[in-house]
Amino acid sequence: MRKMTNGVYGVIILILTLSCIFFLSENCLLIKNLNIKNYNFKLQETKSEKSLNNVNAINYGDVLQKLDSLDGVQILNFTRSKNGKIAVKLEISGDKEKIADTLKKIRQRDNFYNMGNIKIEQDKCSNIKAKIDVNFT
């Protein structure tokens, strides 16, 4: 009786060992295929990003022309990051309606990304000055 149970346990252990080896090999193949597909996807993604950057590249002249056409806008600082974004620090002077209209016009410009760090000051003559960081991509 003892030999029979040892034989049954041996067969069960053998079957479990073989199934573990089978599932481990399948898992390794699956991981290998996923890594290959992930590599191909990232390669394709970088190619598409490079082509988009070449098509949608924005330069200083474009931004300067767009901002110079606006009335009451003074450029305080102008920088470009490594990823192609252009950050402009502006000062807009005038009354509330004029500043709001100018901000709307800036938002409607091509390659506009966002505005931030808005500081509004009012002088003695009731003129308002707004300092704004604007980013273009």
Coordinates of C-alpha atoms in Angstrom, one line a residue:
M1 CA 0.0 0.0 0.0
R2 CA 2.8 2.3 0.9
K3 CA 4.6 1.7 -2.5
M4 CA 1.4 2.4 -4.3
T5 CA 0.9 5.8 -2.6
N6 CA 4.6 6.7 -3.2
G7 CA 4.1 5.8 -6.8
V8 CA 1.0 8.0 -7.1
Y9 CA 2.8 10.8 -5.3
G10 CA 5.8 10.4 -7.6
V11 CA 3.5 10.6 -10.7
I12 CA 1.8 13.7 -9.3
I13 CA 5.1 15.4 -8.6
L14 CA 6.4 14.5 -12.1
I15 CA 3.2 15.9 -13.7
L16 CA 3.3 19.1 -11.6
T17 CA 7.0 19.5 -12.4
L18 CA 6.5 19.1 -16.1
S19 CA 3.5 21.5 -16.1
C20 CA 5.6 24.1 -14.2
I21 CA 8.4 23.8 -16.8
F22 CA 5.8 24.1 -19.6
F23 CA 4.2 27.2 -18.0
L24 CA 7.5 28.8 -17.3
S25 CA 8.7 28.3 -20.9
E26 CA 5.4 29.7 -22.2
N27 CA 5.7 32.7 -19.8
C28 CA 9.2 33.4 -21.1
L29 CA 8.1 33.3 -24.7
L30 CA 5.2 35.6 -23.9
I31 CA 7.5 38.1 -22.1
K32 CA 9.9 37.9 -25.0
N33 CA 7.2 38.7 -27.5
L34 CA 5.9 41.5 -25.4
N35 CA 9.3 43.1 -25.2
I36 CA 9.8 42.9 -29.0
K37 CA 6.4 44.5 -29.6
N38 CA 7.1 47.2 -26.9
Y39 CA 10.5 47.9 -28.6
N40 CA 8.8 48.2 -32.0
F41 CA 6.1 50.4 -30.6
K42 CA 8.6 52.8 -29.0
L43 CA 10.7 52.9 -32.1
Q44 CA 7.6 53.8 -34.1
E45 CA 6.6 56.4 -31.5
T46 CA 9.9 58.1 -31.6
K47 CA 9.8 58.2 -35.4
S48 CA 6.4 59.8 -35.4
E49 CA 7.5 62.3 -32.7
K50 CA 10.4 63.3 -34.8
S51 CA 8.3 63.8 -37.9
L52 CA 5.7 65.8 -35.9
N53 CA 8.5 68.0 -34.5
N54 CA 9.8 68.7 -37.9
V55 CA 6.3 69.6 -39.3
N56 CA 5.2 71.6 -36.3
A57 CA 8.4 73.3 -35.4
I58 CA 7.9 76.9 -34.2
N59 CA 10.6 79.5 -34.2
Y60 CA 11.3 82.8 -32.5
G61 CA 10.3 84.8 -35.6
D62 CA 6.8 83.3 -35.7
V63 CA 6.1 84.1 -32.1
L64 CA 7.6 87.6 -32.3
Q65 CA 5.4 88.4 -35.3
K66 CA 2.3 87.1 -33.6
L67 CA 2.9 89.0 -30.4
D68 CA 4.1 92.3 -32.1
S69 CA 0.8 92.5 -33.9
L70 CA -1.0 92.8 -30.6
D71 CA -1.4 96.3 -29.2
G72 CA -0.1 97.1 -25.7
V73 CA 2.1 93.9 -25.4
Q74 CA 5.7 94.2 -24.3
I75 CA 8.0 91.2 -24.3
L76 CA 10.1 91.0 -21.1
N77 CA 11.8 87.6 -21.6
F78 CA 12.0 85.0 -24.3
T79 CA 13.4 81.5 -23.8
R80 CA 13.3 78.1 -25.6
S81 CA 13.5 74.7 -24.0
K82 CA 15.2 71.6 -25.3
N83 CA 11.9 70.0 -26.3
G84 CA 11.0 72.9 -28.6
K85 CA 8.7 74.9 -26.3
I86 CA 9.0 78.6 -26.3
A87 CA 8.3 80.5 -23.1
V88 CA 7.6 84.2 -23.3
K89 CA 7.1 86.6 -20.3
L90 CA 4.8 89.4 -21.4
E91 CA 3.6 92.7 -20.0
I92 CA 0.2 93.9 -21.2
S93 CA -0.9 97.4 -20.2
G94 CA -4.4 99.0 -20.6
D95 CA -7.8 98.7 -19.1
K96 CA -9.6 95.5 -18.1
E97 CA -11.4 95.0 -21.4
K98 CA -8.2 95.6 -23.4
I99 CA -6.2 93.1 -21.3
A100 CA -9.0 90.5 -21.5
D101 CA -9.3 90.9 -25.3
T102 CA -5.5 90.6 -25.7
L103 CA -5.4 87.4 -23.6
K104 CA -8.2 86.0 -25.8
K105 CA -6.2 86.8 -28.9
I106 CA -3.1 85.2 -27.5
R107 CA -5.0 82.0 -26.7
Q108 CA -6.3 81.9 -30.3
R109 CA -2.8 82.0 -31.8
D110 CA -1.3 79.0 -33.5
N111 CA 1.0 76.8 -31.3
F112 CA -0.4 78.4 -28.1
Y113 CA 0.1 75.9 -25.2
N114 CA -0.8 77.6 -21.9
M115 CA -0.6 80.7 -19.7
G116 CA 0.5 80.9 -16.1
N117 CA 2.0 83.0 -13.4
I118 CA -0.3 86.0 -14.0
K119 CA 0.4 89.1 -11.9
I120 CA -1.9 92.1 -12.2
E121 CA -0.9 95.6 -10.9
Q122 CA -2.8 98.9 -11.0
D123 CA -1.0 102.2 -11.0
K124 CA -2.3 105.7 -9.9
C125 CA -3.8 106.6 -13.3
S126 CA -6.0 103.5 -13.1
N127 CA -4.0 101.7 -15.8
I128 CA -3.6 98.0 -15.3
K129 CA -0.4 96.1 -16.1
A130 CA -0.5 92.3 -16.3
K131 CA 2.6 90.2 -16.3
I132 CA 2.0 86.8 -17.9
D133 CA 4.1 83.7 -18.7
V134 CA 2.9 82.3 -22.1
N135 CA 4.1 79.0 -23.5
F136 CA 4.1 78.0 -27.2
T137 CA 4.8 74.6 -28.6

